[in-house]
Short mmCIF file of C-alpha atoms in Angstrom, two decimals:
data_model
loop_
_atom_site.label_atom_id
_atom_site.label_comp_id
_atom_site.label_asym_id
_atom_site.label_seq_id
_atom_site.Cartn_x
_atom_site.Cartn_y
_atom_site.Cartn_z
CA ARG A 94 0.00 0.00 0.00
CA GLU A 95 2.84 2.45 0.80
CA ALA A 96 4.56 1.71 -2.52
CA GLU A 97 1.27 2.25 -4.38
CA SER A 98 0.85 5.57 -2.59
CA PHE A 99 4.33 6.69 -3.79
CA LYS A 100 3.48 5.53 -7.32
CA GLU A 101 0.19 7.50 -7.32
CA GLN A 102 1.98 10.64 -6.16
CA GLY A 103 4.58 10.06 -8.87
CA ASN A 104 1.77 9.74 -11.43
CA ALA A 105 0.30 13.05 -10.26
CA TYR A 106 3.63 14.87 -10.71
CA TYR A 107 4.16 13.16 -14.05
CA ALA A 108 0.76 14.46 -15.22
CA LYS A 109 1.84 17.98 -14.17
CA LYS A 110 5.10 17.46 -16.15
CA ASP A 111 7.13 17.86 -12.95
CA TYR A 112 9.36 14.98 -13.94
CA ASN A 113 11.99 15.48 -11.25
CA GLU A 114 9.43 15.07 -8.45
CA ALA A 115 7.80 12.18 -10.33
CA TYR A 116 11.24 10.51 -10.50
CA ASN A 117 11.71 10.93 -6.75
CA TYR A 118 8.37 9.28 -5.91
CA TYR A 119 8.83 6.41 -8.35
CA THR A 120 12.24 5.82 -6.78
CA LYS A 121 10.58 5.67 -3.34
CA ALA A 122 8.07 3.16 -4.71
CA ILE A 123 10.92 1.00 -6.09
CA ASP A 124 12.84 1.21 -2.81
CA THR A 125 9.70 0.09 -0.96
CA CYS A 126 8.79 -2.68 -3.42
CA PRO A 127 11.72 -3.52 -5.72
CA ASN A 128 10.02 -6.36 -7.61
CA SER A 129 7.30 -4.39 -9.39
CA ALA A 130 7.77 -4.12 -13.17
CA SER A 131 5.36 -1.19 -13.45
CA TYR A 132 7.37 0.98 -11.00
CA TYR A 133 10.54 0.53 -13.10
CA GLY A 134 8.47 1.14 -16.23
CA ASN A 135 7.09 4.39 -14.85
CA ARG A 136 10.51 5.62 -13.75
CA ALA A 137 11.88 4.71 -17.19
CA ALA A 138 9.17 6.87 -18.80
CA THR A 139 10.08 9.77 -16.49
CA LEU A 140 13.79 9.46 -17.25
CA MET A 141 13.00 9.46 -20.97
CA MET A 142 11.12 12.75 -20.54
CA LEU A 143 14.21 14.12 -18.76
CA GLY A 144 16.41 13.01 -21.68
CA ARG A 145 18.31 10.53 -19.50
CA PHE A 146 17.99 7.65 -21.95
CA ARG A 147 20.80 5.43 -20.65
CA GLU A 148 19.31 5.39 -17.14
CA ALA A 149 15.85 4.94 -18.65
CA LEU A 150 17.13 1.96 -20.66
CA ALA A 151 18.38 0.25 -17.50
CA ASP A 152 14.97 0.69 -15.81
CA ALA A 153 13.06 -0.52 -18.86
CA GLN A 154 15.28 -3.60 -19.12
CA GLN A 155 14.71 -4.32 -15.44
CA SER A 156 10.96 -4.01 -15.90
CA VAL A 157 10.87 -6.71 -18.62
CA ARG A 158 13.21 -8.93 -16.64
CA LEU A 159 10.62 -8.85 -13.89
CA ASP A 160 7.74 -9.36 -16.34
CA ASP A 161 8.53 -10.47 -19.90
CA SER A 162 4.89 -9.90 -20.91
CA PHE A 163 5.06 -6.22 -19.90
CA VAL A 164 4.29 -4.55 -23.28
CA ARG A 165 5.02 -0.99 -22.15
CA GLY A 166 8.36 -2.12 -20.76
CA HIS A 167 9.41 -3.57 -24.14
CA LEU A 168 8.17 -0.43 -25.92
CA ARG A 169 10.18 1.82 -23.61
CA GLU A 170 13.28 -0.33 -23.93
CA GLY A 171 12.95 -0.12 -27.74
CA LYS A 172 12.48 3.66 -27.64
CA CYS A 173 15.57 4.04 -25.45
CA HIS A 174 17.65 1.88 -27.80
CA LEU A 175 16.41 3.87 -30.79
CA SER A 176 17.02 7.24 -29.10
CA LEU A 177 20.58 6.10 -28.33
CA GLY A 178 21.11 5.04 -31.97
CA ASN A 179 20.95 1.25 -31.54
CA ALA A 180 18.30 0.56 -34.19
CA MET A 181 18.95 -3.20 -34.33
CA ALA A 182 18.29 -3.67 -30.61
CA ALA A 183 15.27 -1.37 -30.89
CA SER A 184 13.84 -3.52 -33.70
CA ARG A 185 14.08 -6.65 -31.53
CA CYS A 186 12.15 -4.94 -28.75
CA PHE A 187 9.37 -3.76 -31.06
CA GLN A 188 9.13 -7.20 -32.63
CA ARG A 189 8.70 -8.65 -29.13
CA VAL A 190 5.82 -6.22 -28.53
CA LEU A 191 4.16 -7.42 -31.74
CA GLU A 192 4.54 -11.01 -30.59
CA LEU A 193 2.60 -10.05 -27.43
CA ASP A 194 0.16 -7.74 -29.23
CA HIS A 195 0.24 -8.06 -33.02
CA LYS A 196 -2.12 -5.08 -33.44
CA ASN A 197 0.03 -2.66 -31.44
CA CYS A 198 0.14 0.44 -33.71
CA GLN A 199 2.93 2.16 -31.77
CA ALA A 200 5.24 -0.84 -32.15
CA GLN A 201 4.45 -1.05 -35.86
CA GLN A 202 5.36 2.63 -36.36
CA GLU A 203 8.47 2.45 -34.19
CA LEU A 204 9.64 -0.61 -36.12
CA LYS A 205 9.41 1.45 -39.34
CA ASN A 206 11.34 4.28 -37.63
CA ALA A 207 14.10 1.84 -36.64
CA SER A 208 14.30 0.55 -40.24
CA THR A 209 14.58 4.16 -41.47
CA VAL A 210 17.49 4.85 -39.10
CA LEU A 211 19.28 1.69 -40.26
CA GLU A 212 18.85 2.78 -43.89
CA TYR A 213 20.29 6.26 -43.19
CA GLU A 214 23.25 4.63 -41.42
CA LYS A 215 24.01 2.47 -44.46
CA ILE A 216 23.76 5.40 -46.88
CA ALA A 217 25.98 7.57 -44.66
CA GLU A 218 28.63 4.87 -44.47
CA VAL A 219 28.84 4.61 -48.28
CA ASP A 220 28.81 8.40 -48.76
CA PHE A 221 31.55 8.91 -46.19
CA GLU A 222 33.78 6.58 -48.20
CA LYS A 223 32.91 8.61 -51.31
CA ARG A 224 33.80 11.81 -49.37
CA ASP A 225 30.29 13.14 -50.03
CA PHE A 226 30.23 14.80 -46.61
CA ARG A 227 27.17 16.98 -47.28
CA LYS A 228 25.06 13.90 -47.89
CA VAL A 229 26.41 12.29 -44.71
CA VAL A 230 25.36 15.38 -42.72
CA PHE A 231 21.89 15.17 -44.32
CA CYS A 232 21.57 11.47 -43.40
CA MET A 233 22.70 12.07 -39.82
CA ASP A 234 20.26 14.94 -39.38
CA ARG A 235 17.43 12.64 -40.52
CA ALA A 236 18.61 9.79 -38.27
CA LEU A 237 18.93 12.13 -35.27
CA GLU A 238 15.24 12.98 -35.58
CA PHE A 239 14.60 9.42 -34.35
CA ALA A 240 17.80 9.03 -32.31
CA PRO A 241 18.33 12.43 -30.61
CA ALA A 242 20.64 11.03 -27.91
CA CYS A 243 22.99 9.14 -30.24
CA HIS A 244 26.53 10.42 -29.71
CA ARG A 245 27.81 8.30 -32.59
CA PHE A 246 25.56 10.04 -35.12
CA LYS A 247 26.40 13.44 -33.69
CA ILE A 248 30.14 12.76 -33.88
CA LEU A 249 29.91 11.59 -37.50
CA LYS A 250 27.93 14.71 -38.36
CA ALA A 251 30.47 16.91 -36.55
CA GLU A 252 33.41 15.24 -38.31
CA CYS A 253 31.78 15.81 -41.71
CA LEU A 254 31.01 19.46 -40.83
CA ALA A 255 34.70 19.90 -40.01
CA LEU A 256 35.70 18.29 -43.31
CA LEU A 257 33.31 20.70 -45.08
CA GLY A 258 34.98 23.67 -43.37
CA ARG A 259 31.93 24.44 -41.17
CA TYR A 260 34.10 24.62 -38.07
CA PRO A 261 31.84 26.57 -35.65
CA GLU A 262 28.98 24.09 -36.19
CA ALA A 263 31.31 21.11 -35.79
CA GLN A 264 32.86 22.54 -32.61
CA SER A 265 29.41 23.23 -31.15
CA VAL A 266 28.31 19.60 -31.63
CA ALA A 267 31.57 18.21 -30.20
CA SER A 268 31.51 20.61 -27.25
CA ASP A 269 27.94 19.61 -26.37
CA ILE A 270 29.04 15.98 -26.15
CA LEU A 271 32.13 16.84 -24.10
CA ARG A 272 29.96 18.70 -21.61
CA MET A 273 28.10 15.44 -21.02
CA ASP A 274 31.13 13.18 -21.36
CA SER A 275 34.53 14.85 -21.05
CA THR A 276 36.33 11.57 -21.81
CA ASN A 277 34.67 11.00 -25.21
CA ALA A 278 37.66 10.34 -27.48
CA ASP A 279 35.68 10.90 -30.69
CA ALA A 280 34.49 14.33 -29.54
CA LEU A 281 38.05 15.25 -28.49
CA TYR A 282 39.26 14.17 -31.93
CA VAL A 283 36.67 16.36 -33.70
CA ARG A 284 37.56 19.39 -31.54
CA GLY A 285 41.20 18.84 -32.48
CA LEU A 286 40.28 18.42 -36.15
CA CYS A 287 38.52 21.80 -36.20
CA LEU A 288 41.54 23.52 -34.66
CA TYR A 289 43.87 21.69 -37.04
CA TYR A 290 41.91 22.84 -40.09
CA GLU A 291 41.79 26.39 -38.73
CA ASP A 292 45.62 26.39 -38.63
CA CYS A 293 45.74 26.29 -34.80
CA ILE A 294 48.01 23.27 -35.04
CA GLU A 295 49.61 23.41 -31.61
CA LYS A 296 46.24 23.42 -29.83
CA ALA A 297 44.97 20.71 -32.18
CA VAL A 298 47.83 18.40 -31.18
CA GLN A 299 46.84 18.78 -27.51
CA PHE A 300 43.31 17.53 -28.28
CA PHE A 301 44.62 14.64 -30.40
CA VAL A 302 46.96 13.58 -27.61
CA GLN A 303 44.10 13.77 -25.09
CA ALA A 304 41.89 11.65 -27.38
CA LEU A 305 44.67 9.05 -27.65
CA ARG A 306 44.95 8.94 -23.84
CA MET A 307 41.26 8.03 -23.70
CA ALA A 308 41.46 5.61 -26.64
CA PRO A 309 45.07 4.61 -27.53
CA ASP A 310 43.87 2.75 -30.65
CA HIS A 311 41.95 5.72 -32.10
CA GLU A 312 43.26 5.52 -35.69
CA LYS A 313 41.92 8.87 -36.93
CA ALA A 314 43.33 10.77 -33.94
CA CYS A 315 46.67 8.99 -34.40
CA LEU A 316 46.89 9.92 -38.10
CA ALA A 317 45.74 13.50 -37.53
CA CYS A 318 48.25 13.94 -34.69
CA ARG A 319 51.07 12.65 -36.89
CA ASN A 320 50.07 14.92 -39.80
CA ALA A 321 49.71 17.95 -37.53
CA LYS A 322 53.18 17.49 -36.03
CA ALA A 323 54.77 16.91 -39.45
CA LEU A 324 53.01 19.92 -40.98
CA LYS A 325 54.02 22.20 -38.11
CA ALA A 326 57.67 21.07 -38.31
CA LYS A 327 57.95 21.47 -42.12
CA LYS A 328 56.29 24.87 -42.11
CA GLU A 329 58.56 26.15 -39.33
CA ASP A 330 61.66 24.78 -41.11
CA GLY A 331 60.54 26.51 -44.31
CA ASN A 332 60.02 29.81 -42.48
CA LYS A 333 63.47 29.52 -40.91
CA ALA A 334 65.14 28.85 -44.27
CA PHE A 335 63.30 31.84 -45.78
CA LYS A 336 64.43 34.17 -42.99
CA GLU A 337 68.02 32.99 -43.50
CA GLY A 338 67.75 33.80 -47.20
CA ASN A 339 68.03 30.17 -48.29
CA TYR A 340 65.16 30.45 -50.77
CA LYS A 341 65.89 27.21 -52.63
CA LEU A 342 65.66 25.17 -49.39
CA ALA A 343 62.56 27.12 -48.29
CA HIS A 344 60.90 26.26 -51.61
CA GLU A 345 61.67 22.55 -51.12
CA LEU A 346 60.37 22.53 -47.54
CA TYR A 347 57.11 24.33 -48.39
CA THR A 348 56.57 21.90 -51.28
CA GLU A 349 57.10 18.91 -48.96
CA ALA A 350 54.69 20.44 -46.43
CA LEU A 351 52.03 20.81 -49.13
CA GLY A 352 52.17 17.07 -49.74
CA ILE A 353 51.36 16.10 -46.13
CA ASP A 354 47.60 16.71 -45.99
CA PRO A 355 45.61 18.04 -48.98
CA ASN A 356 42.52 18.39 -46.73
CA ASN A 357 44.06 21.10 -44.55
CA ILE A 358 42.86 24.02 -46.65
CA LYS A 359 43.85 26.99 -44.46
CA THR A 360 47.37 25.79 -43.72
CA ASN A 361 47.93 24.83 -47.35
CA ALA A 362 46.72 28.27 -48.48
CA LYS A 363 49.43 29.82 -46.28
CA LEU A 364 52.01 27.37 -47.58
CA TYR A 365 51.17 28.24 -51.19
CA CYS A 366 51.41 31.94 -50.39
CA ASN A 367 54.74 31.40 -48.62
CA ARG A 368 56.07 29.46 -51.60
CA GLY A 369 54.77 32.23 -53.87
CA THR A 370 56.82 34.72 -51.84
CA VAL A 371 59.88 32.50 -52.28
CA ASN A 372 59.29 32.33 -56.05
CA SER A 373 58.99 36.12 -56.21
CA LYS A 374 62.34 36.41 -54.41
CA LEU A 375 63.81 34.00 -56.97
CA ARG A 376 62.25 36.21 -59.71
CA LYS A 377 60.07 33.30 -60.86
CA LEU A 378 57.13 35.64 -61.10
CA GLU A 379 54.75 33.49 -63.14
CA GLU A 380 55.27 30.60 -60.69
CA ALA A 381 54.69 33.04 -57.81
CA ILE A 382 51.40 34.15 -59.42
CA ASP A 383 50.37 30.50 -59.86
CA ASP A 384 51.07 29.73 -56.17
CA CYS A 385 49.11 32.77 -54.99
CA THR A 386 46.21 31.77 -57.27
CA LYS A 387 46.18 28.32 -55.64
CA ALA A 388 46.20 30.01 -52.22
CA VAL A 389 43.13 32.17 -52.94
CA LYS A 390 41.30 29.21 -54.49
CA LEU A 391 41.68 27.44 -51.15
CA ASP A 392 40.86 30.54 -49.10
CA ASP A 393 39.22 33.41 -50.99
CA THR A 394 39.47 35.65 -47.91
CA TYR A 395 43.27 35.42 -47.73
CA ILE A 396 44.33 39.07 -48.13
CA LYS A 397 48.07 38.38 -48.00
CA ALA A 398 47.86 36.09 -51.06
CA TYR A 399 45.93 38.73 -53.05
CA LEU A 400 48.53 41.37 -52.13
CA ARG A 401 51.44 39.11 -53.09
CA ARG A 402 49.84 38.18 -56.43
CA ALA A 403 48.98 41.80 -57.17
CA GLN A 404 52.60 42.84 -56.66
CA CYS A 405 53.73 40.06 -59.01
CA TYR A 406 51.19 41.27 -61.58
CA MET A 407 52.65 44.78 -61.22
CA ASP A 408 56.18 43.44 -61.68
CA THR A 409 55.13 41.61 -64.87
CA GLU A 410 53.14 44.64 -66.13
CA GLN A 411 49.80 42.77 -65.96
CA TYR A 412 48.13 45.89 -64.63
CA GLU A 413 44.49 44.96 -65.21
CA ASP A 414 44.94 41.83 -63.07
CA ALA A 415 46.79 43.86 -60.43
CA VAL A 416 43.94 46.40 -60.27
CA ARG A 417 41.40 43.58 -59.87
CA ASP A 418 43.33 42.11 -56.92
CA TYR A 419 43.89 45.47 -55.23
CA GLU A 420 40.17 46.27 -55.63
CA LYS A 421 39.33 42.98 -53.89
CA VAL A 422 41.74 43.82 -51.07
CA TYR A 423 40.44 47.38 -50.67
CA GLN A 424 36.80 46.21 -50.61
CA THR A 425 37.74 43.84 -47.77
CA GLU A 426 40.05 46.13 -45.80
CA LYS A 427 39.61 49.84 -46.53
CA THR A 428 42.99 51.07 -45.26
CA LYS A 429 45.00 54.03 -46.57
CA GLU A 430 47.78 51.69 -47.59
CA HIS A 431 45.45 49.50 -49.67
CA LYS A 432 43.85 52.59 -51.22
CA GLN A 433 47.27 53.87 -52.30
CA LEU A 434 48.25 50.49 -53.76
CA LEU A 435 45.03 50.44 -55.79
CA LYS A 436 45.59 53.99 -56.97
CA ASN A 437 49.17 53.19 -58.06
CA ALA A 438 47.96 50.14 -60.01
CA GLN A 439 45.22 52.19 -61.69
CA VAL A 440 47.80 54.83 -62.72
CA GLU A 441 50.10 52.15 -64.18
CA LEU A 442 47.14 50.60 -66.01
CA LYS A 443 46.24 53.97 -67.49
CA LYS A 444 49.86 54.55 -68.49
CA SER A 445 50.07 51.10 -70.09
CA LYS A 446 47.16 51.88 -72.41
CA ARG A 447 48.88 54.89 -74.01
CA LYS A 448 52.08 55.16 -76.05
CA ASP A 449 55.27 54.22 -74.22
CA TYR A 450 57.52 57.11 -75.17
CA TYR A 451 60.50 55.59 -73.39
CA LYS A 452 60.12 52.44 -75.47
CA ILE A 453 59.70 54.45 -78.68
CA LEU A 454 63.03 56.23 -78.03
CA GLY A 455 64.62 53.07 -76.68
CA VAL A 456 65.67 54.63 -73.36
CA ASP A 457 65.26 53.74 -69.70
CA LYS A 458 62.68 55.57 -67.56
CA ASN A 459 65.52 57.12 -65.61
CA ALA A 460 67.33 58.35 -68.76
CA SER A 461 69.14 61.71 -68.55
CA GLU A 462 68.45 64.71 -70.80
CA ASP A 463 71.55 63.94 -72.90
CA GLU A 464 70.53 60.28 -73.28
CA ILE A 465 67.08 61.37 -74.48
CA LYS A 466 68.63 63.74 -77.05
CA LYS A 467 71.04 61.09 -78.34
CA ALA A 468 68.20 58.58 -78.59
CA TYR A 469 66.05 61.07 -80.51
CA ARG A 470 68.89 61.88 -82.93
CA LYS A 471 69.43 58.19 -83.66
CA ARG A 472 65.72 57.27 -84.03
CA ALA A 473 64.76 60.39 -85.99
CA LEU A 474 67.48 59.78 -88.56
CA MET A 475 66.57 56.08 -88.70
CA HIS A 476 62.87 56.72 -89.48
CA HIS A 477 63.04 60.03 -91.46
CA PRO A 478 60.76 59.75 -94.54
CA ASP A 479 63.51 60.99 -96.92
CA ARG A 480 65.63 58.02 -95.96
CA HIS A 481 62.89 55.66 -97.17
CA SER A 482 61.82 57.52 -100.33
CA GLY A 483 62.75 54.56 -102.49
CA ALA A 484 60.82 52.02 -100.41
CA SER A 485 57.35 50.65 -101.06
CA ALA A 486 54.31 52.75 -100.16
CA GLU A 487 53.55 50.45 -97.23
CA VAL A 488 57.08 50.79 -95.77
CA GLN A 489 57.03 54.57 -96.31
CA LYS A 490 53.75 54.83 -94.40
CA GLU A 491 55.07 52.73 -91.49
CA GLU A 492 58.33 54.71 -91.27
CA GLU A 493 56.46 58.02 -91.41
CA LYS A 494 54.31 56.85 -88.49
CA LYS A 495 57.41 55.89 -86.49
CA PHE A 496 59.08 59.21 -87.33
CA LYS A 497 56.05 61.06 -85.97
CA GLU A 498 56.00 58.93 -82.79
CA VAL A 499 59.71 59.64 -82.22
CA GLY A 500 58.92 63.35 -82.48
CA GLU A 501 56.04 62.99 -80.01
CA ALA A 502 58.26 61.12 -77.58
CA PHE A 503 61.00 63.73 -77.73
CA THR A 504 58.50 66.61 -77.34
CA ILE A 505 57.23 65.10 -74.08
CA LEU A 506 60.38 63.65 -72.55
CA SER A 507 62.60 66.69 -73.32
CA ASP A 508 60.24 69.03 -71.45
CA PRO A 509 60.60 68.53 -67.64
CA LYS A 510 57.01 69.59 -66.88
CA LYS A 511 55.43 67.47 -69.60
CA LYS A 512 57.67 64.57 -68.67
CA ALA A 513 56.59 64.81 -65.00
CA ARG A 514 52.92 64.83 -65.98
CA TYR A 515 53.48 61.88 -68.33
CA ASP A 516 55.35 59.92 -65.63
CA SER A 517 52.56 60.54 -63.11
CA GLY A 518 49.99 59.11 -65.50
CA GLN A 519 48.16 62.35 -66.26
CA ASP A 520 46.30 62.70 -69.54
CA LEU A 521 48.41 65.10 -71.57
CA GLU A 522 45.57 65.98 -73.95
CA GLU A 523 43.50 67.02 -70.91
CA ASP A 524 46.38 69.36 -70.08
CA GLY A 525 45.92 71.11 -73.42
CA LEU A 526 48.54 69.24 -75.47
CA ASN A 527 47.02 67.80 -78.63
CA MET A 528 49.62 65.48 -80.11
CA GLY A 529 47.79 65.50 -83.44
CA ASP A 530 48.47 69.23 -84.00
CA PHE A 531 52.27 69.21 -84.13
CA ASP A 532 54.58 68.68 -87.09
CA ALA A 533 57.33 66.09 -86.66
CA ASN A 534 59.42 67.80 -89.38
CA ASN A 535 59.41 71.07 -87.43
CA ILE A 536 60.68 69.26 -84.34
CA PHE A 537 63.36 67.61 -86.50
CA LYS A 538 64.44 70.99 -87.94
CA ALA A 539 64.41 72.63 -84.51
CA PHE A 540 66.52 69.84 -83.06
CA PHE A 541 69.14 69.76 -85.83
CA GLY A 542 69.09 73.57 -86.23
CA GLY A 543 70.21 75.69 -89.21
CA PRO A 544 68.22 77.87 -91.64
CA GLY A 545 68.91 75.73 -94.70
CA GLY A 546 67.43 72.50 -95.95
CA PHE A 547 68.65 68.97 -95.44
CA SER A 548 68.65 65.78 -97.46
CA PHE A 549 69.51 62.10 -97.41
CA GLU A 550 71.81 61.03 -100.23
CA ALA A 551 72.84 57.54 -101.21
CA SER A 552 76.52 56.73 -100.93
CA GLY A 553 76.15 53.11 -102.00
CA PRO A 554 73.63 50.30 -101.82
CA GLY A 555 71.72 50.60 -98.55
CA ASN A 556 74.02 53.34 -97.18
CA PHE A 557 72.94 56.93 -96.53
CA PHE A 558 74.47 60.00 -95.01
CA PHE A 559 72.76 63.07 -93.66
CA GLN A 560 73.71 66.42 -95.30
CA PHE A 561 72.84 69.92 -94.11
CA GLY A 562 71.92 72.42 -96.85
#
């Protein structure tokens, strides 16, 4: 009678959804009368409502040990197994219910649910081998609808989220499990994996080591720990060689590091950028651009790689590409430095689209006034129309064009103010200088001086000399 009184009070609290008090009274009933299947069954139901499925499973199993014909006990045992992710055991329990009551609708539905979970498990296993991690996450989400307390499903989901680069979500799942079970080696491994893929390698190693303490035979933690240590060592050796100026060795070490783990996207992005820097130091600019491109493909937020590639584009006069990279950088980080780099690239791009007067005269950009004059004298005489009077009409037209361009070049580069505006990328026509209005012959006369005429006379096949009149 006393035990029944405790049970009735427990039922009252259960009806009010005060499951903690219900648990206390069912426990009192069990302590008073430990051989009643229904008391264990009721406490199992309460524990299930509290989300304490492992404890609930033990009570449900005890209830059917006391009374194998206890239908509710078998149902609750099956639900606990299913909630914990053991669909096979759950199926056996529901089948036992149907043996006792073949019309039991709940058991029929739960049996279908267990079959669904088993199917999702099989699909996930195949897709994990195929590295289709998104599909594995989908399958685990569906399975967890029926098995909300299954750590195994949660860990697999978290591992796949980490492999997909969704680190905050993966860490959240693993951390939730560790709060309930701080010794869970799988959860420790996933936490380490997230840190490892976020390039926090030293911290990652600590988690891998802790996971191996809990489960010395944990193969994934063992492999990840080995890769993390090797990657850290190679990267540090490469950095040291670079700082010492041993670029060839640094290149070799970064290349070896890149072969350790292709899945570590963030670290590999840094390694590609580092190797790109080495290639730029070795003046292998196209290879440097290629490395930086690989870096931003792995991590499109990696500002340093964009900056390095942009500088290489500048050095190889690929100004449009440089402007594109500097625009990307400035949109991400609006600093004065990035604004100036973008402006410089835009100026060089603008300059590249107009005539290169230095190239036309064949002089360096730092050429002196005398060097510019000598270059003009040489090029003007070389392309003067009179020198090519016997050539075909097509050749005469081409040489006349070159003669005019040489005059343009000299007009700009021999005038300090015009030269400064040209070098700064300003539009000379906007400054009032219309290059179509001048006469190249007048510049030629002014340069060579003298009031008389001038002519080119032949002194033999292919030989000419210049004569003042």
